[in-house]
mmCIF file of C-alpha atoms in Angstrom:
data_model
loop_
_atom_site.group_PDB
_atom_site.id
_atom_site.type_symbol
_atom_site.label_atom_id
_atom_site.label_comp_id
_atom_site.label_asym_id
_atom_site.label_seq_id
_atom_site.Cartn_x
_atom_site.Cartn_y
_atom_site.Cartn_z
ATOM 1 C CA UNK A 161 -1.152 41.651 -43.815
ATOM 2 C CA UNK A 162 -3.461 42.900 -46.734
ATOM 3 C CA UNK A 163 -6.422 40.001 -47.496
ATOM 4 C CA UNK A 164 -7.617 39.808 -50.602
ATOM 5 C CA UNK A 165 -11.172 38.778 -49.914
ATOM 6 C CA UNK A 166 -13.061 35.999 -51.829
ATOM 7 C CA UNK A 167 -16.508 35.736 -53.169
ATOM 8 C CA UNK A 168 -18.493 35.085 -49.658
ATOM 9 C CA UNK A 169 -21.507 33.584 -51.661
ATOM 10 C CA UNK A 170 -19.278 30.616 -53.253
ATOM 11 C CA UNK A 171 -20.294 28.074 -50.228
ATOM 12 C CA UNK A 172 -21.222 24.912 -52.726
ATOM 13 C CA UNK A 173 -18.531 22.349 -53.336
ATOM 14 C CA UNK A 174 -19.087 21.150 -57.091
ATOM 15 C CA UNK A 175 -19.307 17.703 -57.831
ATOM 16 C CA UNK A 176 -14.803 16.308 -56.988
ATOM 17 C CA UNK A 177 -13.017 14.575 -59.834
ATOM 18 C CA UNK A 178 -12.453 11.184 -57.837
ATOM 19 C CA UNK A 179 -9.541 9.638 -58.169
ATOM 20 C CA UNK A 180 -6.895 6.888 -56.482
ATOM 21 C CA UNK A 181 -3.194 7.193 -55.773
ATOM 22 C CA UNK A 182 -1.167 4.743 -54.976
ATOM 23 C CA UNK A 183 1.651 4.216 -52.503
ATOM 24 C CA UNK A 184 2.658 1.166 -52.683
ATOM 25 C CA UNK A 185 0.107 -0.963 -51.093
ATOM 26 C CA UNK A 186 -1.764 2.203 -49.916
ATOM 27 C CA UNK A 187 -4.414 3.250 -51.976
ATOM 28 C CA UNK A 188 -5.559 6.598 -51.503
ATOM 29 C CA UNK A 189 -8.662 8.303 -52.116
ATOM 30 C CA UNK A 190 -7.797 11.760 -53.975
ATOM 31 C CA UNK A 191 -10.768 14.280 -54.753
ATOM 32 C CA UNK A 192 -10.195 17.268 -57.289
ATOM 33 C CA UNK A 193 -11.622 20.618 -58.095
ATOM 34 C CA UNK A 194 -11.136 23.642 -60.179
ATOM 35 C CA UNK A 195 -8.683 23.753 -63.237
ATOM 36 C CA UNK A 196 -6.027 21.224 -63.913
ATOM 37 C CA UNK A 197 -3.694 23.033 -66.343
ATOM 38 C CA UNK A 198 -0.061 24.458 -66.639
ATOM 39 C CA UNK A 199 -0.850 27.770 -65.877
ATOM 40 C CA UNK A 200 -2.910 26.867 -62.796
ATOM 41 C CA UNK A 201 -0.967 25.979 -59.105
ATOM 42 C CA UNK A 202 -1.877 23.159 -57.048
ATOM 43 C CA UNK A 203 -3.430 23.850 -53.720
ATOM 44 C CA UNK A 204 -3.451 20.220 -51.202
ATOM 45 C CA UNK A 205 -5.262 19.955 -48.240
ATOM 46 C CA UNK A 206 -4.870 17.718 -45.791
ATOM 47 C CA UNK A 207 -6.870 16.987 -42.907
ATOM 48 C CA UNK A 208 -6.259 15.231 -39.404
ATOM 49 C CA UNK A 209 -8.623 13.194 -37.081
ATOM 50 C CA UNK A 210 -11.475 12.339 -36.933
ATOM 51 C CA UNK A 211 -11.704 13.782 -40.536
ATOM 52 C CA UNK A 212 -11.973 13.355 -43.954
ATOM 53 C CA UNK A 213 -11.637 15.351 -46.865
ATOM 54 C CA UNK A 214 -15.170 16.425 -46.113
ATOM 55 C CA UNK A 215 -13.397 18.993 -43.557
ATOM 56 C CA UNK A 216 -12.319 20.993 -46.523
ATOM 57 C CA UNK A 217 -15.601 21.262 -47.580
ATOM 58 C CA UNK A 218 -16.325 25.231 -47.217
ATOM 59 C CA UNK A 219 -12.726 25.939 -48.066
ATOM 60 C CA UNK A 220 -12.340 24.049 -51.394
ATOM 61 C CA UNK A 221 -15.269 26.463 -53.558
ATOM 62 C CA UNK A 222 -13.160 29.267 -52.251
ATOM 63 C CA UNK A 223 -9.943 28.632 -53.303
ATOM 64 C CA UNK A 224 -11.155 26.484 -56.443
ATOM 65 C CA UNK A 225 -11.599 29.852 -58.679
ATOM 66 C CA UNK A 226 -8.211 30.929 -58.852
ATOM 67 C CA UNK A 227 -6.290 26.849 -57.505
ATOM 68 C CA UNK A 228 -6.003 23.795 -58.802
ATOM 69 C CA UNK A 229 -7.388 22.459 -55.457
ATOM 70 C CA UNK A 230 -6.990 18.928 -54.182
ATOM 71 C CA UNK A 231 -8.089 17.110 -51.359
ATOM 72 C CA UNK A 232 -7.776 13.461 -49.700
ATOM 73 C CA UNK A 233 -8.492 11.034 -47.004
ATOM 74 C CA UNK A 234 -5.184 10.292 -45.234
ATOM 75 C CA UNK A 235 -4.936 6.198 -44.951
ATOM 76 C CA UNK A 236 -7.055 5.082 -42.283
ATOM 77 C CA UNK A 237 -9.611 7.696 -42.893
ATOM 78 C CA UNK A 238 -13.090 7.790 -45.258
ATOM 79 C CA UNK A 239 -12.387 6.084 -48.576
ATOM 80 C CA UNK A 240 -8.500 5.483 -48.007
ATOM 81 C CA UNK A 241 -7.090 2.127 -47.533
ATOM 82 C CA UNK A 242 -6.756 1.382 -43.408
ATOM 83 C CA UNK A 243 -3.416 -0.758 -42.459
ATOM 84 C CA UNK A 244 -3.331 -3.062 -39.955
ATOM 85 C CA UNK A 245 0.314 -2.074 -37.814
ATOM 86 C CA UNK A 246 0.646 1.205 -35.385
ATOM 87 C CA UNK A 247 3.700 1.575 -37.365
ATOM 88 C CA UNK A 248 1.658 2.255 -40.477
ATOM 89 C CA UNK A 249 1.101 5.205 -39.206
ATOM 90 C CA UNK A 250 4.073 6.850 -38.262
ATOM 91 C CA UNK A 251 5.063 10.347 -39.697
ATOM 92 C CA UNK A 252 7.534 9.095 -42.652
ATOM 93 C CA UNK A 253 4.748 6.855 -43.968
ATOM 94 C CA UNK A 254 2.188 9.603 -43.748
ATOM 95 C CA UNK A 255 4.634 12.124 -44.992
ATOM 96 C CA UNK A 256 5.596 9.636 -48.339
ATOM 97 C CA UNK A 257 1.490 9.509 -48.738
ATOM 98 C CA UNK A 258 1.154 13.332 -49.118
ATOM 99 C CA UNK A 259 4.502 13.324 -51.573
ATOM 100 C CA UNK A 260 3.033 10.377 -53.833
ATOM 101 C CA UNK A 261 -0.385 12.377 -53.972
ATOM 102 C CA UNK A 262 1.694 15.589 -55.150
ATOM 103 C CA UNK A 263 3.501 13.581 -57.669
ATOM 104 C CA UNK A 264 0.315 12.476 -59.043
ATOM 105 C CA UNK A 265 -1.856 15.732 -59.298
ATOM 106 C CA UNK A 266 0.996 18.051 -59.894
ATOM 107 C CA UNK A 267 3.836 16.463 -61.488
ATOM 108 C CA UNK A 268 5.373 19.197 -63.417
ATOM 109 C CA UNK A 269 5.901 22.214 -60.454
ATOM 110 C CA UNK A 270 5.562 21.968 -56.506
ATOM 111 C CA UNK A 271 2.147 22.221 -55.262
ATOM 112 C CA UNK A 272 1.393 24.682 -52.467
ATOM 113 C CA UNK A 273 -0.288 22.257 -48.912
ATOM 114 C CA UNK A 274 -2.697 23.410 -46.465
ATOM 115 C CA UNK A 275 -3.087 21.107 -43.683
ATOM 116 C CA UNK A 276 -4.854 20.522 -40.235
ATOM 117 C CA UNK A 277 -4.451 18.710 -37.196
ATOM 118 C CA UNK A 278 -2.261 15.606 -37.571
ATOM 119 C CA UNK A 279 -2.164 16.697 -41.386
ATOM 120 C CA UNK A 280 -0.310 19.615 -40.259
ATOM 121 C CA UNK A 281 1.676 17.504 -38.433
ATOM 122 C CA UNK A 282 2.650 15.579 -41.548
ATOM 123 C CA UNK A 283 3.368 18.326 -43.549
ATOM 124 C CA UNK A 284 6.005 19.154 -41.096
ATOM 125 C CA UNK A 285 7.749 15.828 -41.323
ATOM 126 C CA UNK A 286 7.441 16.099 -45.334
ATOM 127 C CA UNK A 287 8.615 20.039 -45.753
ATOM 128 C CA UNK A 288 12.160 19.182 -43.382
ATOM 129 C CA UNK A 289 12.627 15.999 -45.685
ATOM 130 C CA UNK A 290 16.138 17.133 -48.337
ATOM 131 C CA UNK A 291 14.757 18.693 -51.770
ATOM 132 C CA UNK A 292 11.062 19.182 -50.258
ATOM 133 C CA UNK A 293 10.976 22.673 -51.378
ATOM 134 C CA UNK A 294 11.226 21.250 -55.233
ATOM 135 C CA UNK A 295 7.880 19.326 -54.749
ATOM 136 C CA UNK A 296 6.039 21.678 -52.067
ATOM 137 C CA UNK A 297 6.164 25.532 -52.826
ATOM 138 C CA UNK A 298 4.598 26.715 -49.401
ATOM 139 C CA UNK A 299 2.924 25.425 -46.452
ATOM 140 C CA UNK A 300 -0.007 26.773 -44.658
ATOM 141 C CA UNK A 301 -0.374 25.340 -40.977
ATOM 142 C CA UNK A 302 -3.204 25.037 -39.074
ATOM 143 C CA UNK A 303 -3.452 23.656 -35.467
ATOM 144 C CA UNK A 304 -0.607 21.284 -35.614
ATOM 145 C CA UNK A 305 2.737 21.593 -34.525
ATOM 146 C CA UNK A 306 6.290 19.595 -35.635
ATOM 147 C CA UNK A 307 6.439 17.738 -33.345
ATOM 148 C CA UNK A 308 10.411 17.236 -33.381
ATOM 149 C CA UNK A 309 10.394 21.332 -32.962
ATOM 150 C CA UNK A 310 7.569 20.861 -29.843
ATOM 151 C CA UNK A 311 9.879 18.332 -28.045
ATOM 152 C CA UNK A 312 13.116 20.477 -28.894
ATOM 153 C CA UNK A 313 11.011 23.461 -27.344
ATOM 154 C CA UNK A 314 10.176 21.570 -24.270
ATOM 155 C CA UNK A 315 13.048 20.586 -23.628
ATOM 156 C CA UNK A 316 14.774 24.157 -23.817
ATOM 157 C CA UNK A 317 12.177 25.501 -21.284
ATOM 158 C CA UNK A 318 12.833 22.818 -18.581
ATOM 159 C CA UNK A 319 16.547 23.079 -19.056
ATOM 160 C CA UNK A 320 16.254 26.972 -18.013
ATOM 161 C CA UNK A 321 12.925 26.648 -15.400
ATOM 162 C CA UNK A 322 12.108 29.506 -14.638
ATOM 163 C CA UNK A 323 8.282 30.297 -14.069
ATOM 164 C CA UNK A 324 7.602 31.802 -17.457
ATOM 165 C CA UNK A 325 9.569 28.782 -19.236
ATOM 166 C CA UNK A 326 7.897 26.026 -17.196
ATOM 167 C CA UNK A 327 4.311 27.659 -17.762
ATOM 168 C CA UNK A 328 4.384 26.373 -21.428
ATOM 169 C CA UNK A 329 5.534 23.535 -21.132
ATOM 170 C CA UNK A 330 3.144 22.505 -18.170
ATOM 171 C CA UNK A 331 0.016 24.259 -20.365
ATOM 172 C CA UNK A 332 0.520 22.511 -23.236
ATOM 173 C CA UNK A 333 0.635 19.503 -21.049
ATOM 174 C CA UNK A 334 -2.923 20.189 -19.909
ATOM 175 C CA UNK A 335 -3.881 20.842 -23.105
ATOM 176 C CA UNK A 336 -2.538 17.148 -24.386
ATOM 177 C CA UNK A 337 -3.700 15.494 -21.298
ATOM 178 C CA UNK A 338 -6.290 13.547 -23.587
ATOM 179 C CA UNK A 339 -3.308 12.013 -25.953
ATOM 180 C CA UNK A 340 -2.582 9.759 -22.808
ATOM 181 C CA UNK A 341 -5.986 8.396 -22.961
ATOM 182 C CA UNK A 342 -5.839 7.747 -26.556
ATOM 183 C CA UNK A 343 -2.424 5.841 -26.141
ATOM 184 C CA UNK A 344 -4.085 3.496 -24.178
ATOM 185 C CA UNK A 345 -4.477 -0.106 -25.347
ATOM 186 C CA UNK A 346 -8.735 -1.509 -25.815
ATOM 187 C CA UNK A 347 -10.095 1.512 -23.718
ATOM 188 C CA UNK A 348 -10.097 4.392 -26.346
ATOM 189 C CA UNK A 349 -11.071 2.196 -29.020
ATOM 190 C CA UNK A 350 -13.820 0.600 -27.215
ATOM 191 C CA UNK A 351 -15.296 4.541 -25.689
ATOM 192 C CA UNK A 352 -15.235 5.719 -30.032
ATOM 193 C CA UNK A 353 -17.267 2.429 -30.899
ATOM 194 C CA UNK A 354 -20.179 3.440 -28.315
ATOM 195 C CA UNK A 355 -19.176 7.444 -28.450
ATOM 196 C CA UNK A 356 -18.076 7.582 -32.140
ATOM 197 C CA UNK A 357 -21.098 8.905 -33.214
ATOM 198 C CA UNK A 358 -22.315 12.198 -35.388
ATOM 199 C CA UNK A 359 -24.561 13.020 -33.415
ATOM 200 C CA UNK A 360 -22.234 13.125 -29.952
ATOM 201 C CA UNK A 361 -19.116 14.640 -32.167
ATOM 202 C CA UNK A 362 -21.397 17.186 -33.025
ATOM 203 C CA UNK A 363 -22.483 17.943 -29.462
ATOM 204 C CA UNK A 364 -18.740 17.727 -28.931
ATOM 205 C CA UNK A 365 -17.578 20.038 -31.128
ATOM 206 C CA UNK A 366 -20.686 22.522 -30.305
ATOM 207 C CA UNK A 367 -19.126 22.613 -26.963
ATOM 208 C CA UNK A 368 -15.661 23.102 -27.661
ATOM 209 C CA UNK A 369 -15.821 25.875 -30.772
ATOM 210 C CA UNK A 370 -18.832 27.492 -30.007
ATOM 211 C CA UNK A 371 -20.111 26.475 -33.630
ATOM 212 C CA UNK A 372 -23.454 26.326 -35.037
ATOM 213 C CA UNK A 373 -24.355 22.660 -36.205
ATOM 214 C CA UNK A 374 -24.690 23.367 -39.601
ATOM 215 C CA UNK A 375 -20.998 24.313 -40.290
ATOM 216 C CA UNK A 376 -19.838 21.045 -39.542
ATOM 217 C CA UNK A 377 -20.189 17.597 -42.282
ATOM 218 C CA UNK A 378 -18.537 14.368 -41.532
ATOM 219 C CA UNK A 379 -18.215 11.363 -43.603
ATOM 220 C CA UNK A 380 -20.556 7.968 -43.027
ATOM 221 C CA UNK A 381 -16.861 6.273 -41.426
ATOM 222 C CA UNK A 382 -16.902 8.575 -38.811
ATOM 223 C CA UNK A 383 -16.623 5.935 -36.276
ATOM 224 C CA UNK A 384 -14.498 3.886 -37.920
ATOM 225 C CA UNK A 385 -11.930 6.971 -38.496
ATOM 226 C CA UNK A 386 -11.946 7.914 -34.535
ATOM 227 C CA UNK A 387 -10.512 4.184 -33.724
ATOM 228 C CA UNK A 388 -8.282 3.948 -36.969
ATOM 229 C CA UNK A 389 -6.833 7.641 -36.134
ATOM 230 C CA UNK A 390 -5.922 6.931 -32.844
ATOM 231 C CA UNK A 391 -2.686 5.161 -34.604
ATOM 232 C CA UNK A 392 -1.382 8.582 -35.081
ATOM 233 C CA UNK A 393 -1.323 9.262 -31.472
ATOM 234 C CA UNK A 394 0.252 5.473 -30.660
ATOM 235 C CA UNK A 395 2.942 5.607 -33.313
ATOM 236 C CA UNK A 396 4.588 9.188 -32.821
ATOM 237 C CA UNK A 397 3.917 11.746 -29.763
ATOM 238 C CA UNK A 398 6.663 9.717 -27.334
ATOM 239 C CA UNK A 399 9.368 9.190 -29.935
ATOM 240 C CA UNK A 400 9.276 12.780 -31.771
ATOM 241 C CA UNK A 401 8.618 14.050 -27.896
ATOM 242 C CA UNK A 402 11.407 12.163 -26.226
ATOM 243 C CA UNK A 403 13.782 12.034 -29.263
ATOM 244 C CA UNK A 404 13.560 15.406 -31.363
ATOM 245 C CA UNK A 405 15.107 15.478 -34.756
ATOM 246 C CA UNK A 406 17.053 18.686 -36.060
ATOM 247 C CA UNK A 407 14.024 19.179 -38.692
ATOM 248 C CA UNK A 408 14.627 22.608 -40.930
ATOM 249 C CA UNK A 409 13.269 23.904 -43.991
ATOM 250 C CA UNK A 410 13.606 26.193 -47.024
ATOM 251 C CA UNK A 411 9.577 25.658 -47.749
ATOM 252 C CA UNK A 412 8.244 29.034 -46.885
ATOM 253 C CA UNK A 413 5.663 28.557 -43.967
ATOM 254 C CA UNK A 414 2.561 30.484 -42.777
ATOM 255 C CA UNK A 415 1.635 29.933 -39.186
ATOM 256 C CA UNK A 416 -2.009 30.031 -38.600
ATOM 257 C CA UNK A 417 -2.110 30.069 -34.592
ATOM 258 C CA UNK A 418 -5.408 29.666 -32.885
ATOM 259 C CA UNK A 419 -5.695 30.901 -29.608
ATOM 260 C CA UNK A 420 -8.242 29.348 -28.431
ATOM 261 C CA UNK A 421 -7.230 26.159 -29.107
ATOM 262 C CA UNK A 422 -8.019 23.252 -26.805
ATOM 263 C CA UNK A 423 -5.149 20.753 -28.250
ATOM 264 C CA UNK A 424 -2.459 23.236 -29.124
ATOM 265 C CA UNK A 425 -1.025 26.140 -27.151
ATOM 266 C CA UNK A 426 0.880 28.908 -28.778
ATOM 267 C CA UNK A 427 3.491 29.129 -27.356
ATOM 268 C CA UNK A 428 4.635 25.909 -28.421
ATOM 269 C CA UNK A 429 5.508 27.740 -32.062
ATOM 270 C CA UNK A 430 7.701 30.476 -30.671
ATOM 271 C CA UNK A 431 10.662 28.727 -31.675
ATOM 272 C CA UNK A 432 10.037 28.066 -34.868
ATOM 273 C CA UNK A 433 11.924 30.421 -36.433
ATOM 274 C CA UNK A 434 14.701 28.821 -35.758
ATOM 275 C CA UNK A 435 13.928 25.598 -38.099
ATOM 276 C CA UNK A 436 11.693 27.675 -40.856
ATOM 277 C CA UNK A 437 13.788 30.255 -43.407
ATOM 278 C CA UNK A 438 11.090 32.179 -44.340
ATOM 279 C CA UNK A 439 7.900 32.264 -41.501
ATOM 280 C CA UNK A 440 4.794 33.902 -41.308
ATOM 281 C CA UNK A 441 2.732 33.795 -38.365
ATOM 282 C CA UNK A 442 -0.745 35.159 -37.788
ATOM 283 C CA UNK A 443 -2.716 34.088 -34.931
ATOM 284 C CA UNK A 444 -6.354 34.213 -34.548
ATOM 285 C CA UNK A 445 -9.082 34.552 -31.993
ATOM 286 C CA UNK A 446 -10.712 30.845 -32.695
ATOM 287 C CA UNK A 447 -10.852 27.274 -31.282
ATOM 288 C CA UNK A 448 -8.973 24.682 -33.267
ATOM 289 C CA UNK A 449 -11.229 23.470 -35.934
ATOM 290 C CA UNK A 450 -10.893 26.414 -37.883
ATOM 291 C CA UNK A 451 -12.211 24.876 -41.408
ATOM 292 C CA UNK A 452 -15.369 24.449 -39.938
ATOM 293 C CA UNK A 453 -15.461 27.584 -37.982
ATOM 294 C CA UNK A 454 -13.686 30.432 -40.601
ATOM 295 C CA UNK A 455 -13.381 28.759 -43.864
ATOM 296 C CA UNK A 456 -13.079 31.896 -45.537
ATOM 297 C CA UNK A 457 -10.293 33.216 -43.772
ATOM 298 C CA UNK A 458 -8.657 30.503 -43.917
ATOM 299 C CA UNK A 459 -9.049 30.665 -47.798
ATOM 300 C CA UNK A 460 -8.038 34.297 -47.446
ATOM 301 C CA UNK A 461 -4.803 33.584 -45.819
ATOM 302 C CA UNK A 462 -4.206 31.335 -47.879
ATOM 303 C CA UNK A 463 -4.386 32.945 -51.093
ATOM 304 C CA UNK A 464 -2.101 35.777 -49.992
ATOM 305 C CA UNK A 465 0.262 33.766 -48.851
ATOM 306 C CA UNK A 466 0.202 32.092 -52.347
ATOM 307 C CA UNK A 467 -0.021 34.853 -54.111
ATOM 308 C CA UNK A 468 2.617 36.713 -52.518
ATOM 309 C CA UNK A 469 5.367 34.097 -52.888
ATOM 310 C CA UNK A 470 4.522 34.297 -56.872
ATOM 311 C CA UNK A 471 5.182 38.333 -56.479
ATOM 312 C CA UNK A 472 8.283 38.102 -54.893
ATOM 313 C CA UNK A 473 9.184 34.985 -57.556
ATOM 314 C CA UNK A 474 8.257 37.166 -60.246
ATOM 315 C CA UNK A 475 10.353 40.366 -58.860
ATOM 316 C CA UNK A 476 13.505 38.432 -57.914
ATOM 317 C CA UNK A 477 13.128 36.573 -61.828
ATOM 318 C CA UNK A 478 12.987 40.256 -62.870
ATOM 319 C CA UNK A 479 16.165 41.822 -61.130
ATOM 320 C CA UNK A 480 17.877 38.876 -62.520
ATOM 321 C CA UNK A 481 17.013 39.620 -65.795
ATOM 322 C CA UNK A 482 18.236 42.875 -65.299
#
């Protein structure tokens, strides 16, 4: 794949255009940068837990030269209103968030989404939705599976166990073994009150991506996001898991596979040509909170991606005008 590389100096975020969307009673907190006109496209970016749109932070000045880039905290998280129910925060809800925001900032074409983590993870559950593809143009996925297409892949591998087949299955298993912790009623949310602080998610993070402190920024409700985001966990892994959904697409995909990535194996995304039309996959040496450790490639990939979906819509407009 060909990169077109960005300006490596353009690290400062300018100064968001803050705004709220609503859905329903959800209020969301929606930040935007760069041009807002017809001729620009919308990029979104959504992150997962513990974050907030801070996560974006070295991303959004590279992409906001040439996108309409917008950012917010998911409900539960930073600035967004927090519900009270584990149900609140199952996938359809999240997923209806991410289409009211897109109706808001880019009502007249389909917006293009990066996403992270369990904002990946939602983008999933929005791009299979019927007519997604006339309100998101592409998808750019970072660290976070579908998790209907996880527990259809699981559940291929044990039904044919041979070594290979079960050695997925059984790593990604390892990899997940913290989700059963989080699941748990009191204990999690009482550990994030006394461990939910910067300074230990720093430490944290240090550990796990091999990052320098100064690439990472969180937002003042860290704490409060770690124990609200653990919803996420409660309200989805053991239905999609235990109950997959037939979940396909006509949104054209990119794949961005760490693989060094403590929560998510790769191999869980083999299959996922099966439920995508039109996939791209690159995978990368890097741990799983790529934003904070390769913002600009991330931007890089990115705008290729973007840029050539508008070449091949521009070359199959042509021949048809032909």
């Amino acid at each position: 794949m060909k990169l077109i590389r960005l300006a490596p100096d353009a690290r400062e975020v300018t100064a968001p255009r803050r705004s709220t969307v609503r859905n329903g009673p959800i209020e969301l907190a929606v930040f935007e940068y760069g041009p807002r006109d017809s001729r620009t496209e919308t990029v979104v970016l959504i992150h997962g837990w513990p974050d907030t749109h801070h996560l974006w932070n070295a991303v959004v000045p590279l992409l906001a030269d040439r996108f309409h880039v917008v950012a917010y905290d998911v409900r539960g998280h930073g600035q967004s209103t927090d519900p009270a129910g584990v149900d609140d925060f199952a996938l359809a809800e999240l997923a209806k968030d991410l289409f009211a925001v897109i109706d808001a900032v880019s009502p007249d074409q389909p917006a293009h989404v990066v996403a992270h983590d369990w904002g990946s993870v939602t983008a999933w559950d929005a791009v299979c939705e019927p007519g997604a593809a006339n309100r998101i143009a592409s998808f750019t996925s970072i660290s976070g599976p579908n998790l209907d297409h996880l527990g259809k892949w699981v559940r291929d591998r044990l039904s044919n166990p041979t070594p290979r087949n079960l050695w997925g299955p059984i790593s990604q298993l390892l990899s997940s073994a913290y989700t059963g912790f989080f699941k748990l009623p009191v204990i999690p949310d009482a550990f994030f009150r006394v461990a939910g602080t910067e300074r230990i998610w720093t430490q944290a993070l240090r550990i796990m991506e091999a990052m320098p402190d100064q690439h990472l920024e969180f937002s003042e409700t860290l704490r409060a996001d770690m124990i609200s985001g653990l919803r996420y966990y409660r309200a989805n892994i053991v239905e999609r898991l235990l109950h997959p959904r037939e979940r396909r697409t006509e949104v054209p995909v990119q794949l961005i596979v760490n693989t060094r990535d403590v929560a998510v194996r790769p191999a869980g995304y083999d299959d996922t040509g099966r439920w995508v039309a039109d996939l791209r996959r690159v995978d990368v040496a890097a741990g799983h909170w790529l934003p904070y450790s390769r913002p600009e490639l991330i931007a890089e990939l990115a705008t290729t991606f973007i840029e050539s979906l508008t070449t091949e819509s521009d070359t199959a407009a042509t021949k048809e005008s032909l």
